[in-house]
mmCIF file of C-alpha atoms and ligand atoms in Angstrom:
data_model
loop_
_atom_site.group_PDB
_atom_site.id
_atom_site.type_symbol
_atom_site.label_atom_id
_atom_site.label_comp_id
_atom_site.label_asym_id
_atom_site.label_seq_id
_atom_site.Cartn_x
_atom_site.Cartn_y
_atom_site.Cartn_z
ATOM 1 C CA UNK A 1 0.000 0.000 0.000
ATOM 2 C CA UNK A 2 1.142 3.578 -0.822
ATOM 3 C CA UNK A 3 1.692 5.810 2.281
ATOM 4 C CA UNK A 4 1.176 9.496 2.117
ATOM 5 C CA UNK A 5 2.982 12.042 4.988
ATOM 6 C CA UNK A 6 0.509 15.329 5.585
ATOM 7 C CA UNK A 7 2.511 17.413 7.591
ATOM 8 C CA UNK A 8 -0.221 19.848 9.222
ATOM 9 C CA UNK A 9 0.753 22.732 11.163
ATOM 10 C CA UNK A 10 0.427 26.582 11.067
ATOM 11 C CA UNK A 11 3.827 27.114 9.919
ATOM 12 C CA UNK A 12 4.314 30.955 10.764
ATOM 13 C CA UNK A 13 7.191 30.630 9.603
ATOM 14 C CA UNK A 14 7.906 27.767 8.307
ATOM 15 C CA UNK A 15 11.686 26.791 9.642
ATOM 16 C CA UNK A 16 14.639 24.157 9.136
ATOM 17 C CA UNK A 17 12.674 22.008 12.254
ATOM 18 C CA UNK A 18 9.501 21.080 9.988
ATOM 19 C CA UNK A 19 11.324 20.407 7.125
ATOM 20 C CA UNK A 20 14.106 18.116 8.443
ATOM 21 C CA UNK A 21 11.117 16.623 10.468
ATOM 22 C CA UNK A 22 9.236 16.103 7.226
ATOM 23 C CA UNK A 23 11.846 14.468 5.557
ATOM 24 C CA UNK A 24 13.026 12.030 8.530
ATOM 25 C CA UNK A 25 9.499 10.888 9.153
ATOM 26 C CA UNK A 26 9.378 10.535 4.668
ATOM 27 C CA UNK A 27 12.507 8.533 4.822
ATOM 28 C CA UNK A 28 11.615 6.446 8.580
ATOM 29 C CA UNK A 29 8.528 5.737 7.555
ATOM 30 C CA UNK A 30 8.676 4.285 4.124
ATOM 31 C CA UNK A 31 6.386 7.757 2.853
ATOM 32 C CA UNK A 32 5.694 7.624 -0.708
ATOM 33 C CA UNK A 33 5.534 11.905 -0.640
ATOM 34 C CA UNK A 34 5.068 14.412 1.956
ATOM 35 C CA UNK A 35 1.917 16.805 1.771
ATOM 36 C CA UNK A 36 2.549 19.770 3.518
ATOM 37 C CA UNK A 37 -1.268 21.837 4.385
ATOM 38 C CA UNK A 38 -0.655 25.326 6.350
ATOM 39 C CA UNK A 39 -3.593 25.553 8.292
ATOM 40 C CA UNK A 40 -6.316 28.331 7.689
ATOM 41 C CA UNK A 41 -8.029 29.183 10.849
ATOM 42 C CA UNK A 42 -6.288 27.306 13.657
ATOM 43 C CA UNK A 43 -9.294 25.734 16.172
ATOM 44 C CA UNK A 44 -6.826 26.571 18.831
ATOM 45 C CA UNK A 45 -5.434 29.839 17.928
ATOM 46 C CA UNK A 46 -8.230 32.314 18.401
ATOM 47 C CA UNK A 47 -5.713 34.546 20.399
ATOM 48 C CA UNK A 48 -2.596 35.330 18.378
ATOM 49 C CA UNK A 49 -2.618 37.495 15.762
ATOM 50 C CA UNK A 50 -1.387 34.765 12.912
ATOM 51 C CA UNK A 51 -0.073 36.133 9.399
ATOM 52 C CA UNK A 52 -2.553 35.488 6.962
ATOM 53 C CA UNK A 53 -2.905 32.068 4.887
ATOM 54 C CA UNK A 54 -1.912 33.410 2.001
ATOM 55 C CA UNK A 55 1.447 34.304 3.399
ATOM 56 C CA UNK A 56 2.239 31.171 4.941
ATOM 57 C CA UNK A 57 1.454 29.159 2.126
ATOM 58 C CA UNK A 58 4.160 31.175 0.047
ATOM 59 C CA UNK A 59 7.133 30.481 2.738
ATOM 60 C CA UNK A 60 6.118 26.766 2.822
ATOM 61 C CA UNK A 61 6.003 26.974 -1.261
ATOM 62 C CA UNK A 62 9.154 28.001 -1.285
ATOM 63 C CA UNK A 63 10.913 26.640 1.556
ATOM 64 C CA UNK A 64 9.662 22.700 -0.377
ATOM 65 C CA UNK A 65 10.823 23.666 -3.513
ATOM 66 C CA UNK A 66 13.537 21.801 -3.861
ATOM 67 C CA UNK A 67 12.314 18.592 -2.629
ATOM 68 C CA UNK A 68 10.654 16.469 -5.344
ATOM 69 C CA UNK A 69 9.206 13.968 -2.219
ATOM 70 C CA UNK A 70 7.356 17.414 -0.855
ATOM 71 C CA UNK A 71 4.482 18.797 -2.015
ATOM 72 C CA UNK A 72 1.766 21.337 -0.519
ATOM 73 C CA UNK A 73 -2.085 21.842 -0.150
ATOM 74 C CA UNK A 74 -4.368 24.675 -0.267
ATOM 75 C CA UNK A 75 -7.078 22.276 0.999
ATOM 76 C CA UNK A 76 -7.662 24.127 5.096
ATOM 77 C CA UNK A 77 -6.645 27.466 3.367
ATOM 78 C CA UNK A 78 -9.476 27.796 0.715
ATOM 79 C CA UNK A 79 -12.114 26.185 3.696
ATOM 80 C CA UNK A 80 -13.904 28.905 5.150
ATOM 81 C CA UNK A 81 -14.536 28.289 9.544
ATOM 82 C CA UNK A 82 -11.846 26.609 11.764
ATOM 83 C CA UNK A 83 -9.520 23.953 9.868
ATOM 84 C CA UNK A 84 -10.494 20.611 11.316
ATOM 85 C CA UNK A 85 -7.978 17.846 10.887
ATOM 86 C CA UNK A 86 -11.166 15.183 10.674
ATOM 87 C CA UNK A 87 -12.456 17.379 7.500
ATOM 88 C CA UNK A 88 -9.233 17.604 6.020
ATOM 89 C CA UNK A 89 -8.264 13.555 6.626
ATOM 90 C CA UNK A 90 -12.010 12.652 5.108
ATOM 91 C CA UNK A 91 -10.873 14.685 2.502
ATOM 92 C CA UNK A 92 -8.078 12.937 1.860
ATOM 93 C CA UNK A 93 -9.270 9.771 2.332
ATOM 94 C CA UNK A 94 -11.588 10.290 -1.037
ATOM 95 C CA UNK A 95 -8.287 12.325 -2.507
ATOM 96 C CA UNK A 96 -6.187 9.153 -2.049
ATOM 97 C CA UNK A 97 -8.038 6.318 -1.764
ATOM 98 C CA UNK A 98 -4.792 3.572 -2.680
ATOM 99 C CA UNK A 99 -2.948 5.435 0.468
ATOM 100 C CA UNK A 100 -2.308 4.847 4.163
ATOM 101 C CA UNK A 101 -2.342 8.457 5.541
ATOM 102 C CA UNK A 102 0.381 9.409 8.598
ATOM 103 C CA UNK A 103 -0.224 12.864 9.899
ATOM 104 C CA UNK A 104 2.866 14.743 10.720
ATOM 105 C CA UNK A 105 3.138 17.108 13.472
ATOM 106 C CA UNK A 106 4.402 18.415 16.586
ATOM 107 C CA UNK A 107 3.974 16.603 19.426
ATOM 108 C CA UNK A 108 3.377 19.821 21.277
ATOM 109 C CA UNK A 109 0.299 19.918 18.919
ATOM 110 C CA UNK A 110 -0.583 16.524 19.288
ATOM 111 C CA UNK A 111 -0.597 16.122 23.421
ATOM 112 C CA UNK A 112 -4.135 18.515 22.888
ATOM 113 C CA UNK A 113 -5.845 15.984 20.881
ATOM 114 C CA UNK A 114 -8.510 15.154 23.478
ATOM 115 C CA UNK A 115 -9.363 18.337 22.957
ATOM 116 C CA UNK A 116 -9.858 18.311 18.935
ATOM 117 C CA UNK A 117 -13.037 18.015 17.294
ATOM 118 C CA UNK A 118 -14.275 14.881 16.713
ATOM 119 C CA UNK A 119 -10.798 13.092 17.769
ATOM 120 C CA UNK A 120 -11.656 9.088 17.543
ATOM 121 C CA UNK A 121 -12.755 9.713 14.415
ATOM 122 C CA UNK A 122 -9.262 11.522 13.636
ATOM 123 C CA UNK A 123 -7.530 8.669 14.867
ATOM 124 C CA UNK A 124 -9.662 5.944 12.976
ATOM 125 C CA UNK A 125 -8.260 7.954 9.845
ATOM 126 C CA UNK A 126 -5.251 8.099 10.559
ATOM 127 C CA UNK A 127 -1.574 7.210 11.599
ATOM 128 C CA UNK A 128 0.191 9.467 13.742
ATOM 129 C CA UNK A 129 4.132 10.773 13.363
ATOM 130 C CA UNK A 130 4.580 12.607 16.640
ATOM 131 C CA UNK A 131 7.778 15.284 16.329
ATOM 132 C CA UNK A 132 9.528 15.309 19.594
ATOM 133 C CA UNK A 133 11.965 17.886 20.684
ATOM 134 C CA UNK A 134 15.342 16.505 22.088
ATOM 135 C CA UNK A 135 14.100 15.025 25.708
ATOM 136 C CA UNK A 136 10.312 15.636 25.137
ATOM 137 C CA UNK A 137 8.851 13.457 27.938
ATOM 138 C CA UNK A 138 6.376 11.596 26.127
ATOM 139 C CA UNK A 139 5.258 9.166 28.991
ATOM 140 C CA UNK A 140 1.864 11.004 30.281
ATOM 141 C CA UNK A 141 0.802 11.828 27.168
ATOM 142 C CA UNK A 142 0.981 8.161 25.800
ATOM 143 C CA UNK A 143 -0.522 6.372 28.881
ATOM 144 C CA UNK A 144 -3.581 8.919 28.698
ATOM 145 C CA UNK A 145 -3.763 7.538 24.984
ATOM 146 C CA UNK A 146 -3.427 4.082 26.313
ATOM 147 C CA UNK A 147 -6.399 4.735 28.602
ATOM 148 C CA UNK A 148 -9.066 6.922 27.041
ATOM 149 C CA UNK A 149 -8.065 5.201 23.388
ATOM 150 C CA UNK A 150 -6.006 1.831 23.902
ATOM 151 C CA UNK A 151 -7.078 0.709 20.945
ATOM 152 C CA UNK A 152 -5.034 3.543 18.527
ATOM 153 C CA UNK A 153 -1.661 3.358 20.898
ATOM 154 C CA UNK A 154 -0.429 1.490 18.438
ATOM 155 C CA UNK A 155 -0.919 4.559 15.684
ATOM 156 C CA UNK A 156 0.820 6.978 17.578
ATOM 157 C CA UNK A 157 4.468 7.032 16.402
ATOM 158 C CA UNK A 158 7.212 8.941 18.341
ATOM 159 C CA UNK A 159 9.793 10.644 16.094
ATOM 160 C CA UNK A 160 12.175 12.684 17.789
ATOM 161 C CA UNK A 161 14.158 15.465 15.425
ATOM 162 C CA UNK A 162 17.028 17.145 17.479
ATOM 163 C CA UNK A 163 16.326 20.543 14.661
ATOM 164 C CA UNK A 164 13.008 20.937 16.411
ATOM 165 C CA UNK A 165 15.213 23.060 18.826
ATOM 166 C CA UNK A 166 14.054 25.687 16.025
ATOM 167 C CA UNK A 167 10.857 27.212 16.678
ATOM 168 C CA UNK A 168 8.639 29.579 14.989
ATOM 169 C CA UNK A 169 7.650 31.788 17.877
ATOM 170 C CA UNK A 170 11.158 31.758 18.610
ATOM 171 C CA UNK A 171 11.415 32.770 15.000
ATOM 172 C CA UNK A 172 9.146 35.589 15.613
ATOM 173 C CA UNK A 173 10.545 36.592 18.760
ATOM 174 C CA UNK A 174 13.835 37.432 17.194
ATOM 175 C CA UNK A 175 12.380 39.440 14.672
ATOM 176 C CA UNK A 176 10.684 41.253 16.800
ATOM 177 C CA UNK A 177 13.765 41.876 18.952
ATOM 178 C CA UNK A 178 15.610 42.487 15.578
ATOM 179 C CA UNK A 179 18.073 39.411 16.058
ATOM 180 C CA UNK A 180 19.140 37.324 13.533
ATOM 181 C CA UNK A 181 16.792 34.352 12.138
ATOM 182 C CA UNK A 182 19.587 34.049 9.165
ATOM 183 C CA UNK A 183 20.275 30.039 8.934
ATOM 184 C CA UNK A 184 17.237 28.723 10.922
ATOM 185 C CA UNK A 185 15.262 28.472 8.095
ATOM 186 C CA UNK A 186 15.647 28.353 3.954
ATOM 187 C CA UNK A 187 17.019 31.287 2.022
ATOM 188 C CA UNK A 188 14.186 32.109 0.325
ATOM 189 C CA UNK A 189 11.696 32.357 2.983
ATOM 190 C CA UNK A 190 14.549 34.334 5.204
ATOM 191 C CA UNK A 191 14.452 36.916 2.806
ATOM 192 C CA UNK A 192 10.573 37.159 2.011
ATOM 193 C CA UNK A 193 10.054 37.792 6.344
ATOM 194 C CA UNK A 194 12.537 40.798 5.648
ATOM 195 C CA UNK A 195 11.132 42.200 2.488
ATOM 196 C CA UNK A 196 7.574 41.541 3.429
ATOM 197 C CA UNK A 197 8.578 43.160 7.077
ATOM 198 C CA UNK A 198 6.948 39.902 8.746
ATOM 199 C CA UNK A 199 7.045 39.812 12.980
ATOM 200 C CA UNK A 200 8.231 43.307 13.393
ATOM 201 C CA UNK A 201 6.607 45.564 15.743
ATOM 202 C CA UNK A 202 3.427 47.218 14.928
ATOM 203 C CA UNK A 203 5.219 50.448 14.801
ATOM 204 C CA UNK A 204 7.893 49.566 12.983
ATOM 205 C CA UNK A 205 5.960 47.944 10.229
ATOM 206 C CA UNK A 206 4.331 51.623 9.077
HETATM 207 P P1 NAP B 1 0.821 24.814 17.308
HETATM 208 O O1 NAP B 1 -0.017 25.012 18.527
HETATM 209 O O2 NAP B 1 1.166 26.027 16.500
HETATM 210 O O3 NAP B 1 2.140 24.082 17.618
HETATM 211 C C1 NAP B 1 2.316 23.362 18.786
HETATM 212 C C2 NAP B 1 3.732 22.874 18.777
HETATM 213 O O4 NAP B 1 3.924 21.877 17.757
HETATM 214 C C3 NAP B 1 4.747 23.960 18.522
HETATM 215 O O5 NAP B 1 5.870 23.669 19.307
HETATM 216 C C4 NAP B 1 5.030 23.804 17.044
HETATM 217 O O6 NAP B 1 6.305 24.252 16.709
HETATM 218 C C5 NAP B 1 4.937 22.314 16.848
HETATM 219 N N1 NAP B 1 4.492 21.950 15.501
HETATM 220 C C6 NAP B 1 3.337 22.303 14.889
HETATM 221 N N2 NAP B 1 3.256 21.724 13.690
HETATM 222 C C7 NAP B 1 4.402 20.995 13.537
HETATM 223 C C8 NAP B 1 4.889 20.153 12.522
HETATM 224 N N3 NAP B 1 4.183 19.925 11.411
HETATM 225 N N4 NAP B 1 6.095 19.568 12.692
HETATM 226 C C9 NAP B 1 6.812 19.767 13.807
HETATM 227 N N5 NAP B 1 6.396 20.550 14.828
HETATM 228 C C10 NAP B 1 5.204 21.147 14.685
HETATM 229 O O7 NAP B 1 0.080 23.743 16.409
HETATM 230 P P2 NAP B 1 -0.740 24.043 15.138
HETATM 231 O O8 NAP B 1 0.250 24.402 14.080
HETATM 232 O O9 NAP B 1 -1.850 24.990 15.446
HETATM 233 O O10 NAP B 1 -1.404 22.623 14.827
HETATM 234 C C11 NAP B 1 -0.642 21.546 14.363
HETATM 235 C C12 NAP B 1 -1.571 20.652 13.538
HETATM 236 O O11 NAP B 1 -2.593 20.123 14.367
HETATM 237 C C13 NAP B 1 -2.252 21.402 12.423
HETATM 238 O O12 NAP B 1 -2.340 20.582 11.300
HETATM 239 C C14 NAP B 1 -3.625 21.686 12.984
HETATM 240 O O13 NAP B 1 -4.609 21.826 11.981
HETATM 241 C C15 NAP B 1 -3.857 20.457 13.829
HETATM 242 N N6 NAP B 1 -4.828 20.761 14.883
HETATM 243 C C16 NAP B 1 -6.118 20.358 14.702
HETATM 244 C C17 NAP B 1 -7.084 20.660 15.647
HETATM 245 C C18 NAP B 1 -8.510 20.197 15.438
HETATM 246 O O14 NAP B 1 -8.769 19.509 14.461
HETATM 247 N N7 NAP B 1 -9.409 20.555 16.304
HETATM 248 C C19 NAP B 1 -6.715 21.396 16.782
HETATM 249 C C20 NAP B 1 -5.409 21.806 16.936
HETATM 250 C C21 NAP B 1 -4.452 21.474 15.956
HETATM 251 P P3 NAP B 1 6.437 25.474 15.661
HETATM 252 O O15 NAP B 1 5.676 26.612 16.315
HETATM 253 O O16 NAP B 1 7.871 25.677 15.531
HETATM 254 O O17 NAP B 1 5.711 25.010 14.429
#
């Protein structure tokens, strides 16, 4: 069976930590390509002020560009309301019907599923790649999966990528600060946050 990686996440910005994350979980994990889907309206992220979709989806474009295994979706971008993962794995279930699907993402992001709409059906869709920073303790969160859902333990996969010491709010952060964010993620994408003026202060931005 084919196996398809969809790497969810809000990716403001995208940053060397998804993308070596992507490509260890392709490469671990047998992945026949990895489908990378910036998220629209986060369910969970009603307070921060998040650049728009548009913009996020054009730092992920290019920051993938160069890997023929990586591809990206407009699929939660173009739905209007919150971007569900269950709506986007049905979705892809009817997309690619020949494929196992393995969700990619943060394990930060993942600990919160009991909170996620509709999350037993998520996890009848799907396989889970959790990405662990270095000496993530992973323990409660996996023996709260063993007891509300023992049945999908075994779809819960631990994947721990030392690069996830990059973040994006630390990202941010040192923009705002006016730090350096040269080398923590691709060229291209370094330079749009400086042209487009991305993460500065309000007041610095007019
Ligand atoms: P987040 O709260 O922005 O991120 C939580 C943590 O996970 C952060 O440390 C983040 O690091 C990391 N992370 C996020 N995506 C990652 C990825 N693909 N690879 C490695 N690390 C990642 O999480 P989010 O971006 O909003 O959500 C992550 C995914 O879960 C999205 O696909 C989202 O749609 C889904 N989700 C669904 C529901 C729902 O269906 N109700 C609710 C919440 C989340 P960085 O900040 O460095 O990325």
């Amino acid at each position: 069976m084919l196996r398809l990686g969809i790497m969810g996440g809000t990716f403001d910005p995208i940053h060397y930590g998804h993308l070596v994350a992507a490509e260890m979980a392709r490469t671990e994990f047998a992945l026949d390509k990895v489908l990378f889907i910036p998220n629209g309206v986060s369910p969970h992220k009603m307070r921060r002020e998040i650049t728009d979709a548009q913009t996020r989806y054009r730092m992920v474009e290019m920051a993938i560009r160069d890997n023929p295994e990586f591809t990206i979706s407009r699929i939660e971008i173009e739905r209007t309301g919150p971007s569900y993962a269950v709506d986007t794995l049905k979705e892809l279930r009817q997309l690619y019907p020949h494929h196992a699907l393995y969700f990619i993402t943060g394990m930060d992001a993942l600990q919160e599923i009991f909170d996620w709409h509709k999350a037993k059906e998520i996890l009848e869709l799907t396989e889970f790649i959790a990405a662990t920073r270095p000496g993530y303790e992973s323990r409660d969160f996996l023996l709260k999966i063993a007891s509300e859902y023992p049945q999908f333990l075994p779809k819960i996969h631990l994947l721990e990528v030392p690069a996830l010491a990059i973040s994006s709010t630390d990202i941010r952060q040192r923009v705002a600060r006016g730090q350096s964010i040269r080398y923590l993620l691709p060229k291209e994408a370094y330079t749009y946050i400086l042209t487009a003026k991305l993460y500065l202060p309000q007041a610095d931005c007019e």
